[in-house]
Short mmCIF file of C-alpha atoms in Angstrom, two decimals:
data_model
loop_
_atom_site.label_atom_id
_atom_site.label_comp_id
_atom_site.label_asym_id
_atom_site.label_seq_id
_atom_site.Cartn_x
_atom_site.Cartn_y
_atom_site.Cartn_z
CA UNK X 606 0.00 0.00 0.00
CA UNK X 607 1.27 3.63 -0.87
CA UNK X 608 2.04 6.05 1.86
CA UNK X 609 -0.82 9.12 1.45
CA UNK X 610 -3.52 5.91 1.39
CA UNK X 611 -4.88 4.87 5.05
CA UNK X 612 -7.18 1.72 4.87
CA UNK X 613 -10.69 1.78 4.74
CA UNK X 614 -13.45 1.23 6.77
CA UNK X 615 -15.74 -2.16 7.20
CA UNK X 616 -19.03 -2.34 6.32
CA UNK X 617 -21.89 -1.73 9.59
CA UNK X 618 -22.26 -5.05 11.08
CA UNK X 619 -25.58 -6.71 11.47
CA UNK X 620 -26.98 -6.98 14.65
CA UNK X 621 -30.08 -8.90 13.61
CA UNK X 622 -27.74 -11.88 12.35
CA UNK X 623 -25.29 -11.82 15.69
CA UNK X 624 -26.95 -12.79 18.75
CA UNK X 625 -28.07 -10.25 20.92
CA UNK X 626 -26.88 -9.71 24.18
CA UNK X 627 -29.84 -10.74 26.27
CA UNK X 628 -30.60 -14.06 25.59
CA UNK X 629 -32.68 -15.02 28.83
CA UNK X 630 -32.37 -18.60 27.72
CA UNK X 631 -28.11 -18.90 28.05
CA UNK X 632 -28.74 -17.39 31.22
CA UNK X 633 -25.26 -16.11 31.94
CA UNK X 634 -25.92 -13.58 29.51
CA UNK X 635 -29.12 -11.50 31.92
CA UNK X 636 -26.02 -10.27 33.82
CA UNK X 637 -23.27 -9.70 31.62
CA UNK X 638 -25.43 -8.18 28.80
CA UNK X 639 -25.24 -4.36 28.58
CA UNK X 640 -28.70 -2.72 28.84
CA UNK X 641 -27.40 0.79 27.17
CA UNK X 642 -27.82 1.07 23.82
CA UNK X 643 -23.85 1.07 21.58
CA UNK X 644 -22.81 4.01 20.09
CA UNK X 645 -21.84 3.67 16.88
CA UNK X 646 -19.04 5.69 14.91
CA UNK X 647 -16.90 4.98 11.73
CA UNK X 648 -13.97 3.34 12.16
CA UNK X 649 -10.78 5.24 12.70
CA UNK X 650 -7.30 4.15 12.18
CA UNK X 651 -7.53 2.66 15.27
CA UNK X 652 -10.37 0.21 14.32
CA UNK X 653 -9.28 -0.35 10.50
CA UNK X 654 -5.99 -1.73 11.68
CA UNK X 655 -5.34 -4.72 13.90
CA UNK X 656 -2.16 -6.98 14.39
CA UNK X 657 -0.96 -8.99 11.82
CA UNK X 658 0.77 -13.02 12.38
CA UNK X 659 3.14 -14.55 10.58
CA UNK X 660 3.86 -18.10 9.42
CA UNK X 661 6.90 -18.15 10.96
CA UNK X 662 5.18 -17.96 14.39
CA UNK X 663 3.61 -21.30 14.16
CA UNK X 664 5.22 -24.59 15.09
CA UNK X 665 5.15 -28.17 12.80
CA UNK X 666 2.01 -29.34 15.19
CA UNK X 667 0.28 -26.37 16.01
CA UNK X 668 -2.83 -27.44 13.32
CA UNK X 669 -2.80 -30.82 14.55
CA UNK X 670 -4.56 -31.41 17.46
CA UNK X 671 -4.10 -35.56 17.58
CA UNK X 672 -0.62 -34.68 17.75
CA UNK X 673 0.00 -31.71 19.55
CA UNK X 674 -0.19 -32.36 22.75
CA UNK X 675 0.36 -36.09 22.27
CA UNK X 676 3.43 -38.55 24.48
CA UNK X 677 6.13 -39.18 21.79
CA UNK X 678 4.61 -42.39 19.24
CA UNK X 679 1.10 -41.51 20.55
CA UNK X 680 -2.23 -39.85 19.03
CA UNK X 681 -5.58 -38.45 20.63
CA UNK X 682 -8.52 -40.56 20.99
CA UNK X 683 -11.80 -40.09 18.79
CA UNK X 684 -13.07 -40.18 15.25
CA UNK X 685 -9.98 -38.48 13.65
CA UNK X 686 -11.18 -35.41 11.26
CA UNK X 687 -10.07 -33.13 9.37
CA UNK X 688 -12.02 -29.24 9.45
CA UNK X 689 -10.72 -27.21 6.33
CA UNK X 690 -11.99 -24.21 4.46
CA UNK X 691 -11.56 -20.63 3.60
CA UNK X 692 -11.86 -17.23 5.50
CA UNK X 693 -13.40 -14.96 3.11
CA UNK X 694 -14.71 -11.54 3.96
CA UNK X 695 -18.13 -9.98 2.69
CA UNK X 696 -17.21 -9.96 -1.04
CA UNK X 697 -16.46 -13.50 -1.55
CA UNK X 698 -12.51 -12.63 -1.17
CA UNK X 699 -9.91 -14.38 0.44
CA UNK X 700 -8.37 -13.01 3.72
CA UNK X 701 -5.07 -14.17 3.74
CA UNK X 702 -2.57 -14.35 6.47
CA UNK X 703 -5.83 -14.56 9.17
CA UNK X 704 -4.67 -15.84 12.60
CA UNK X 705 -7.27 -18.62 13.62
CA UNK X 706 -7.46 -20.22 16.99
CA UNK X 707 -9.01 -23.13 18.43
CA UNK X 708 -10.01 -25.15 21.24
CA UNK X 709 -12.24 -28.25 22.28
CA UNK X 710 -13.18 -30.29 24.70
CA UNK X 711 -11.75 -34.43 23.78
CA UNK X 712 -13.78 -37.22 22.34
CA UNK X 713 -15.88 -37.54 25.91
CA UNK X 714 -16.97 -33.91 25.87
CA UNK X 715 -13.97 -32.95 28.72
CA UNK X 716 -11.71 -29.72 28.70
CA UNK X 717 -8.28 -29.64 29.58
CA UNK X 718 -8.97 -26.89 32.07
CA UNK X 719 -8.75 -26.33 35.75
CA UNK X 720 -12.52 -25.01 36.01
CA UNK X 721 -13.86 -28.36 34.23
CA UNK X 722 -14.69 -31.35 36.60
CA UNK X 723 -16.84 -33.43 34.04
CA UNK X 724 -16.94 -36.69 35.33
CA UNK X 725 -15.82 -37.84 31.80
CA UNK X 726 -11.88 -38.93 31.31
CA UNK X 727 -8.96 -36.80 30.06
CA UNK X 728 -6.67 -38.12 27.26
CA UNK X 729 -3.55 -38.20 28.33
CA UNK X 730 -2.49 -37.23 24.66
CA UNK X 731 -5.26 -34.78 23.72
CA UNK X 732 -5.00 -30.55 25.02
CA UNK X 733 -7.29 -29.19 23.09
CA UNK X 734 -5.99 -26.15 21.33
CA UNK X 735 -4.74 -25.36 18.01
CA UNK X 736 -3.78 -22.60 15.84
CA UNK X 737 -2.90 -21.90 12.13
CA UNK X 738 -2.57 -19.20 9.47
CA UNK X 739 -4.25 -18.82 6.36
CA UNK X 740 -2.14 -18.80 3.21
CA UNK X 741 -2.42 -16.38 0.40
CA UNK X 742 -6.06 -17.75 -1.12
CA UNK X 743 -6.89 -17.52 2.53
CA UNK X 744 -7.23 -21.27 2.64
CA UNK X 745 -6.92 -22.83 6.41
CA UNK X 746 -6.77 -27.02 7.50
CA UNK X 747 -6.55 -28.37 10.88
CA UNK X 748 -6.62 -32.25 12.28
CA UNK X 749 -8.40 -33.11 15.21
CA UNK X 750 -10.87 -35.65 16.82
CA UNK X 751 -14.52 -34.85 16.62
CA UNK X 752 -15.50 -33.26 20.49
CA UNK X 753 -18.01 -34.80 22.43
CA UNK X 754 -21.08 -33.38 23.58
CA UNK X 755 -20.77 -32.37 27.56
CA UNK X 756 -24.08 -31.34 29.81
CA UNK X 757 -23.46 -28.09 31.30
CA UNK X 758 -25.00 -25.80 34.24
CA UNK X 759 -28.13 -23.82 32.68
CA UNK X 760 -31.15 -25.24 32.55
CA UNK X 761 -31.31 -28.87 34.59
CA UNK X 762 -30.34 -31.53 31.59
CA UNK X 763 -28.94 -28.62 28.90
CA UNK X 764 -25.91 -30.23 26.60
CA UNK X 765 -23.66 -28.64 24.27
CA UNK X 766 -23.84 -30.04 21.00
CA UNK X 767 -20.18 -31.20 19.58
CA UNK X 768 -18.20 -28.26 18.86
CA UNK X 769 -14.73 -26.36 18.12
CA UNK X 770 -14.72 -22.66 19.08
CA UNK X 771 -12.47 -20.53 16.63
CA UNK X 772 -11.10 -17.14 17.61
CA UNK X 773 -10.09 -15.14 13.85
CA UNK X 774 -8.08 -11.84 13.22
CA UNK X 775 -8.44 -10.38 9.93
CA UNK X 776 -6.48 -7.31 9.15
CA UNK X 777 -8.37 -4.92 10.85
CA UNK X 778 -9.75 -5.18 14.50
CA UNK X 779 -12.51 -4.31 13.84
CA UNK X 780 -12.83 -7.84 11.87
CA UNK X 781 -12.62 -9.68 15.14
CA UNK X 782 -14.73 -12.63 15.85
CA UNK X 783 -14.81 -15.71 17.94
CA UNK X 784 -17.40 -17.89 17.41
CA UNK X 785 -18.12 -21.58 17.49
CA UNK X 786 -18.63 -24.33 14.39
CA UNK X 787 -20.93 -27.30 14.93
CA UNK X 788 -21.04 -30.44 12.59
CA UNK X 789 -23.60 -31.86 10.39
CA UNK X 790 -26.69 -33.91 11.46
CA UNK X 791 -26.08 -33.15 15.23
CA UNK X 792 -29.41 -33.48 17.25
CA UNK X 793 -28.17 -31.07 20.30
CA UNK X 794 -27.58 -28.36 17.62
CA UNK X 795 -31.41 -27.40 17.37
CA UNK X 796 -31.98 -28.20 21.00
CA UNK X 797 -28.90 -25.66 22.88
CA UNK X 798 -30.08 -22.13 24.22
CA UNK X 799 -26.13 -20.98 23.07
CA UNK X 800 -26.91 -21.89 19.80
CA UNK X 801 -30.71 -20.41 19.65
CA UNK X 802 -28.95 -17.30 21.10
CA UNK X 803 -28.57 -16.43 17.41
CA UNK X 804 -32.09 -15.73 16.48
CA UNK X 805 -31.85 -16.48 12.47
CA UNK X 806 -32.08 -20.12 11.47
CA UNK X 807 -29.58 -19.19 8.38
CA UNK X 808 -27.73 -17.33 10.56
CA UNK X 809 -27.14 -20.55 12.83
CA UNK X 810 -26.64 -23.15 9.26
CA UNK X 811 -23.73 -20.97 8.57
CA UNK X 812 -21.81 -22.41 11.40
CA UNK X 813 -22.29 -26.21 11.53
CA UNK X 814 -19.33 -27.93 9.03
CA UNK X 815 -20.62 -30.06 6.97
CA UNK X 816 -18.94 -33.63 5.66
CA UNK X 817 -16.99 -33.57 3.07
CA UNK X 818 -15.85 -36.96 1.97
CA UNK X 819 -13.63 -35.13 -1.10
CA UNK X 820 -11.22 -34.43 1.24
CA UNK X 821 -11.12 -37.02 3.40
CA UNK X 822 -7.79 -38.66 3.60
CA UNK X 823 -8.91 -42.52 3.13
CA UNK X 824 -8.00 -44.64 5.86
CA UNK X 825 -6.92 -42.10 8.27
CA UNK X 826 -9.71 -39.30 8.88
CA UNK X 827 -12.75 -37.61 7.68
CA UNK X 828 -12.95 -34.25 6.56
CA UNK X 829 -15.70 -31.52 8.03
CA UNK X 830 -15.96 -27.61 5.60
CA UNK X 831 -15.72 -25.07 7.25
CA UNK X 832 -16.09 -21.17 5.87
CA UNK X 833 -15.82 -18.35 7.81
CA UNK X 834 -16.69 -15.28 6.60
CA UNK X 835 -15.34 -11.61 7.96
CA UNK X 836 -16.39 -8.05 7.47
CA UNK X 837 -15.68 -6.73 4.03
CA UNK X 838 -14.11 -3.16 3.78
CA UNK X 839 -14.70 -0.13 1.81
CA UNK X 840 -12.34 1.03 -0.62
CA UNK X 841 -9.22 2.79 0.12
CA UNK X 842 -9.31 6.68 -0.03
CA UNK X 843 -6.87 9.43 0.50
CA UNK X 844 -6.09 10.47 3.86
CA UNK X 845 -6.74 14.61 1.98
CA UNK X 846 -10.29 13.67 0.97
CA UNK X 847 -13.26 13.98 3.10
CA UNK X 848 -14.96 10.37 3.55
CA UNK X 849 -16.97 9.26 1.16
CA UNK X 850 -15.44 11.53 -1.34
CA UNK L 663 -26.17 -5.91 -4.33
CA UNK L 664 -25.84 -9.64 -2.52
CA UNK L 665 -23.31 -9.53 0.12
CA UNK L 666 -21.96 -12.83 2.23
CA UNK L 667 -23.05 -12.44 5.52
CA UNK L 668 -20.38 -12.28 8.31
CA UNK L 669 -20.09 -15.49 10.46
CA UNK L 670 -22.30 -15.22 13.68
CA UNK L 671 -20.59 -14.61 16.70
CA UNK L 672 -20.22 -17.01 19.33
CA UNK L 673 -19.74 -16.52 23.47
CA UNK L 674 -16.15 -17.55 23.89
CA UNK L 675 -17.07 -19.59 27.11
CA UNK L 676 -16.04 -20.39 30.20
CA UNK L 677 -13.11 -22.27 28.64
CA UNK L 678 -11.18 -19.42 26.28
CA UNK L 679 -8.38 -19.76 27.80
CA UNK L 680 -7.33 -23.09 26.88
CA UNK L 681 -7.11 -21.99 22.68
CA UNK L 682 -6.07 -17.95 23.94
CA UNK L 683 -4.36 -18.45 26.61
CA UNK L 684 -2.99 -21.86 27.28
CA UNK L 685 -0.41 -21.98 30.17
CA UNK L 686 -3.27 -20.02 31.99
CA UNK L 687 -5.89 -22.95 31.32
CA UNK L 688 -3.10 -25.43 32.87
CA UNK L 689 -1.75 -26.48 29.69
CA UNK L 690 2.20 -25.48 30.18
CA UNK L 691 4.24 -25.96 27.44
CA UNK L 692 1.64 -25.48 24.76
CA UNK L 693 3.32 -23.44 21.81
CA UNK L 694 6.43 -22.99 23.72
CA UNK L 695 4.70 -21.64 26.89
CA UNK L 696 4.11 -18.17 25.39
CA UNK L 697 0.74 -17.15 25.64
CA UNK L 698 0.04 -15.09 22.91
CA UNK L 699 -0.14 -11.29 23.74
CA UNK L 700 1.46 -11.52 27.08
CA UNK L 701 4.14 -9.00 26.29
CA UNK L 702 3.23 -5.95 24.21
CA UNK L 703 6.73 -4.58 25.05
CA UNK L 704 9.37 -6.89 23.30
CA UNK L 705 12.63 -4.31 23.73
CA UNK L 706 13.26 -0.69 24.51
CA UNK L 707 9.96 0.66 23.63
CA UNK L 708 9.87 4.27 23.56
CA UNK L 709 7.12 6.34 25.36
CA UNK L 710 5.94 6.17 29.00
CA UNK L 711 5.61 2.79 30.22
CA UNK L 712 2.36 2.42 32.15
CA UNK L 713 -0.08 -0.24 33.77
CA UNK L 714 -3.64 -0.47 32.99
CA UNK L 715 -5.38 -2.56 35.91
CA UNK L 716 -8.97 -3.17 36.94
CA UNK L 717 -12.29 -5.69 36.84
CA UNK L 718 -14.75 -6.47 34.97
CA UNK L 719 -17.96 -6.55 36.76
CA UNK L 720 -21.64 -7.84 36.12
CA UNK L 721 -24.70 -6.61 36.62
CA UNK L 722 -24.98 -7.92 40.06
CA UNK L 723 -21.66 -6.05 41.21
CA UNK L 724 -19.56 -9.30 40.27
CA UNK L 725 -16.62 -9.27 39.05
CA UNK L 726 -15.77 -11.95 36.14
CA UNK L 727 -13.18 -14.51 37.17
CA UNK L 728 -13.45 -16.19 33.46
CA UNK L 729 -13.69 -12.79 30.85
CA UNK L 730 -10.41 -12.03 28.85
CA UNK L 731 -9.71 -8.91 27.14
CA UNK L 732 -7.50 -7.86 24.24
CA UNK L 733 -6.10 -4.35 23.72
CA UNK L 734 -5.23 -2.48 20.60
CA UNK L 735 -3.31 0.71 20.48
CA UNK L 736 -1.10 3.41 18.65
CA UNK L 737 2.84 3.35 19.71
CA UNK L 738 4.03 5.80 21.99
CA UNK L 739 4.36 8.08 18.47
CA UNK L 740 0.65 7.34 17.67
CA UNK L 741 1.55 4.70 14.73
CA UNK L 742 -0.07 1.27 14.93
CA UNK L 743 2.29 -2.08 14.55
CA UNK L 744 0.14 -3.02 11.11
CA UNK L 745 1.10 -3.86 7.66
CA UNK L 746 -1.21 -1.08 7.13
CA UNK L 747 0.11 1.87 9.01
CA UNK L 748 0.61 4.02 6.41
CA UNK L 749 2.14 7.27 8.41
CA UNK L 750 5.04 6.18 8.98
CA UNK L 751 7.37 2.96 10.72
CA UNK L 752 5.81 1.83 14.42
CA UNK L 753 8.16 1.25 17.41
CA UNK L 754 9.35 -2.15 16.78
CA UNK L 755 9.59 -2.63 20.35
CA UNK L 756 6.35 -2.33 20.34
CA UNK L 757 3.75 -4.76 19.37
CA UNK L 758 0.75 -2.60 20.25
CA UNK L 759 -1.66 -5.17 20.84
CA UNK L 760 -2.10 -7.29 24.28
CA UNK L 761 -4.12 -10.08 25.41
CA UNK L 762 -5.20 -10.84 29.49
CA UNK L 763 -7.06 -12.99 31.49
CA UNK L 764 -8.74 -11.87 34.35
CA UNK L 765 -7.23 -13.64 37.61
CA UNK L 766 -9.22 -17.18 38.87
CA UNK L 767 -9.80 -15.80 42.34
CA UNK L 768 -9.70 -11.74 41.99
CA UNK L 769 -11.00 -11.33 39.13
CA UNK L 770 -8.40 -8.62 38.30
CA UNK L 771 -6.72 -7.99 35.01
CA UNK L 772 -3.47 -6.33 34.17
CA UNK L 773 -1.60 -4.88 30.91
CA UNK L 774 1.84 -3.39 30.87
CA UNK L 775 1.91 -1.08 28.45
CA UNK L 776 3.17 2.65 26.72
CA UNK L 777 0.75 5.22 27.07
CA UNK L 778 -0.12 5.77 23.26
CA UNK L 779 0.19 9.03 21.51
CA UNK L 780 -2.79 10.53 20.01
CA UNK L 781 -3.89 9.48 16.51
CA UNK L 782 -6.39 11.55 13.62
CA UNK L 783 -9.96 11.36 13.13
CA UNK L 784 -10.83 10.90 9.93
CA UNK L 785 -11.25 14.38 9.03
CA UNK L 786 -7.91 15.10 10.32
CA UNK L 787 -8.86 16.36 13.81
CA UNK L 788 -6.48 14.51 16.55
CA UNK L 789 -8.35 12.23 18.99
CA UNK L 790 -7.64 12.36 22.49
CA UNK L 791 -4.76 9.02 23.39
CA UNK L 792 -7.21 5.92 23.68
CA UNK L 793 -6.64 1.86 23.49
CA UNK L 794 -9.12 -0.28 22.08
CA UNK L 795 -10.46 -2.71 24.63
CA UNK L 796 -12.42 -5.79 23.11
CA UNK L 797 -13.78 -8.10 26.29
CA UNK L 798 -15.33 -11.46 25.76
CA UNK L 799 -16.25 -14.01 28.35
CA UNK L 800 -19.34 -16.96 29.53
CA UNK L 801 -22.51 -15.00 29.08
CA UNK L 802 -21.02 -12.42 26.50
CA UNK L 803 -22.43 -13.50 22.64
CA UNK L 804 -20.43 -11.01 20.81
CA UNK L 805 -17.22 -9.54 22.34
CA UNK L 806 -17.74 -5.69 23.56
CA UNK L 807 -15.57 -3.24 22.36
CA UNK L 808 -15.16 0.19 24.45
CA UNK L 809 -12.04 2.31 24.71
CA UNK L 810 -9.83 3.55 27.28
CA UNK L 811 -8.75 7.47 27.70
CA UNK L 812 -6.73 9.16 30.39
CA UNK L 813 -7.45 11.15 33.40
CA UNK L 814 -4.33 13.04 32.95
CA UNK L 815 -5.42 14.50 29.52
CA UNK L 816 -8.15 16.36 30.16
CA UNK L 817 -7.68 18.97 27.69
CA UNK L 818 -7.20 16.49 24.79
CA UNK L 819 -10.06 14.23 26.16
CA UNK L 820 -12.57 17.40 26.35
CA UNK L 821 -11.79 17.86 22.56
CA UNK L 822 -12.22 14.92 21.63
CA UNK L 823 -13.67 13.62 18.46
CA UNK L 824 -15.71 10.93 19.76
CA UNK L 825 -16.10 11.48 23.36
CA UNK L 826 -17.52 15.23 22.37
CA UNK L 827 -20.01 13.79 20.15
CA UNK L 828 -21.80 11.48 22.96
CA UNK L 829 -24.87 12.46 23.85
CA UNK L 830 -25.50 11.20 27.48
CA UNK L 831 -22.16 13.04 28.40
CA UNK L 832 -22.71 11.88 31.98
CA UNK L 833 -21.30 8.56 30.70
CA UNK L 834 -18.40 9.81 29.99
CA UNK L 835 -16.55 9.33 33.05
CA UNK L 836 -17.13 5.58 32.06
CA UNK L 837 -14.08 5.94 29.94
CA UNK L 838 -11.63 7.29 31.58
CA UNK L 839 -8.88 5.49 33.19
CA UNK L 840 -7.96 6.97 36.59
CA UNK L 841 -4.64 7.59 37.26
CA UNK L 842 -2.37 6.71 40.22
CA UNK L 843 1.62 7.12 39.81
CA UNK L 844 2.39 4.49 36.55
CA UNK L 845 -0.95 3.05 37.11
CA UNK L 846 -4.22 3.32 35.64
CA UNK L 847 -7.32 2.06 37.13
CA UNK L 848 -9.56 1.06 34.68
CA UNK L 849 -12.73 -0.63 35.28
CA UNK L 850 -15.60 -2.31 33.24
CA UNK L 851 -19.05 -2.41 33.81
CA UNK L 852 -21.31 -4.63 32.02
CA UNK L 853 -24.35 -3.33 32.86
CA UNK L 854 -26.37 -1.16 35.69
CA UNK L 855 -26.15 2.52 36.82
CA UNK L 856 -22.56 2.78 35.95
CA UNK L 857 -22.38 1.06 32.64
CA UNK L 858 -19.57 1.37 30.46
CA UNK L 859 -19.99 2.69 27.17
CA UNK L 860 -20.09 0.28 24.82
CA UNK L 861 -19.35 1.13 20.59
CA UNK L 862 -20.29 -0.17 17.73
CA UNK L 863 -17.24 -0.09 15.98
#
């Protein structure tokens, strides 16, 4: 990009598509959901930039979650999958070089984390995180096992369908998202107040991946698509003009 | 004119930390044992090095022992670490962006930091020194973004682009970090009489 130029703003986001913030039926959210309206204002420098990863930050086994937290000639337990697709933003392009981050609970539905005590096992070779880069056509893969489904503390016999959040940068912070992908055919999916927090069915078929048995590797793991799309952004103006000039 | 629509957001959960922060979730040793965004200063960063502390705190008067937050902010010269800073090269001691958990048990969180220099509004006007604060957490479907400003720059925060434009100007206050020797105190509140603002950015 040419000095003089300063990178342009994303489009509004859609707050009839995201979830709202009071969603009386997750019911965490009656307290932590502000009750004041947002203010809105275009994005400045400070929103149309964000931090930018390289590849060269990434280790051999940070996309592979059977392996990554595995004992030396070991591999996690569970149906062995692969999740792979593009990050595109509102135009259909690719966003290249977009950090994504993930985590899971194992095959039994149980997190590597202090705060869970599921009665359900660990795996001694399965953490749960994962992380990976998109390359130039934006294009991201990681291995994993398919999560379990876990009950959890809302209403008195509420379970999370299997899932694999994802936390993604784009280039500008205002582009941030985390959300959470679901898979194909799942029962819980139409049942979970987390997922009816989003109040669009469409909205909600966006994020469960769906089987893709082209890209399976045969004999070792199934493969789940996965597309995520981010804001798109105006075009570039010069920093001299008004907006929308 | 047809338009993808941008992925739904999610609530990070209760259990963010293990993907964001992963020595803090217990798993030590994960990607070398740096959590991502832990150190914003990486040399000898120029500018005024500062701490931002505080909580973030529900509706009940709670605060969150499970929310983490992510910062975003211009170098101590008011140029942003991005491929796309156009005005000139950041600090590259500098990273300008930071990621925290608030503490199991207090319920605190804490950046080291610069304090940022001030940075244009579109129309050329200089905003008042701010960081981007993006908070997400169990209970939270779409993170919150608000901003932090300084009590020590009253003149620049009282000509402020944004913060002069706000209508309910008694809500202000909610955005100012207070200041006490290298510290800032800076706290959120989700929702009730003091509520922080919250922008649609």
């Amino acid at each position: 990009m040419t000095k003089g130029f300063k990178p342009g703003t994303f489009f509004q986001r859609d707050f009839d598509w995201h979830p709202p913030p009071l969603t009386p039926g997750y019911k965490t959210s009656i307290a932590r959901s502000p009750q004041r309206a947002r203010i809105a204002f275009d994005n400045t420098m400070t929103e149309a930039t964000g931090p930018v990863f390289g590849h060269g930050m990434l280790g051999d086994l940070d996309n592979d979650l059977t392996l990554n937290y595995a004992r030396p000639g070991q591999s996690a337990q569970g149906p062995r999958i692969i999740l792979h697709g593009h990050v595109l933003d509102q135009e259909a392009r690719p966003v290249p070089n977009a950090l994504l981050e993930c985590w899971q609970a194992n095959a039994g539905g149980r997190y590597r984390h202090k705060k869970d005590g599921y009665l359900a096992p660990l795996d001694p070779d399965f953490g749960g995180c994962g992380r990976t880069i998109t390359d130039e056509r934006g294009y991201y893969a990681i291995r994993t096992i398919q999560p379990g489904p876990y009950p959890w503390p809302n209403a008195v016999n509420d379970w999370r369908p299997a899932h694999i959040h994802f936390s993604l940068f784009g280039q500008g912070f205002a582009q941030r998202l985390i959300t959470q992908v679901y898979f194909e055919g799942d029962p819980h999916i139409a049942l979970c107040p987390i997922v009816n927090t989003i109040p669009d069915k469409a909205a909600i078929d966006t994020l469960v991946a769906k089987l893709d048995m082209n890209h399976t590797a045969p004999m070792d793991a199934r493969a789940y698509r996965m597309d995520f799309v981010l804001r798109g952004r105006r075009q570039t103006m010069f920093e001299n003009k008004m907006e929308g000039m | 004119m047809r338009y993808l629509k941008e992925s739904p957001s999610q609530t990070a959960g209760p259990y963010v930390h293990i993907g964001c922060v992963p020595s803090f979730a217990g798993l030590e040793g994960m990607y070398g044992g740096n959590d991502l965004g832990k150190s914003m200063i990486t040399g000898d960063a120029r500018g005024e090095r500062i701490t931002i502390e505080g909580h973030v705190i529900d509706g009940t008067g709670t605060p969150l022992k499970d929310a983490m937050l992510e910062i975003w902010q211009a170098d101590a010269a008011g140029l942003f670490h991005s491929p796309e800073e156009t005005r000139g090269d950041a600090d590259p001691a500098f990273t300008g962006w930071g990621r925290q958990p608030t503490d199991a048990v207090t319920g605190r969180y804490r950046f080291e930091t610069v304090k940022p220099g001030a940075v244009p509004w579109p129309d050329g006007r200089m905003q008042a020194p701010h960081i981007l604060v993006w908070i997400v957490a169990r209970g939270i479907n779409l993170g919150l973004s608000t901003r932090i400003y300084f009590s020590d720059e009253e003149s620049a925060n009282s000509a402020d682009p944004l913060l002069s434009r706000i209508e309910h100007q008694n809500r202000v206050p909610t955005l100012i970090a207070r200041r006490d020797g290298a510290t800032y105190h800076f706290d959120i509140h989700l929702q009730g009489p003091d509520e922080t603002i919250f922008f649609d950015i």
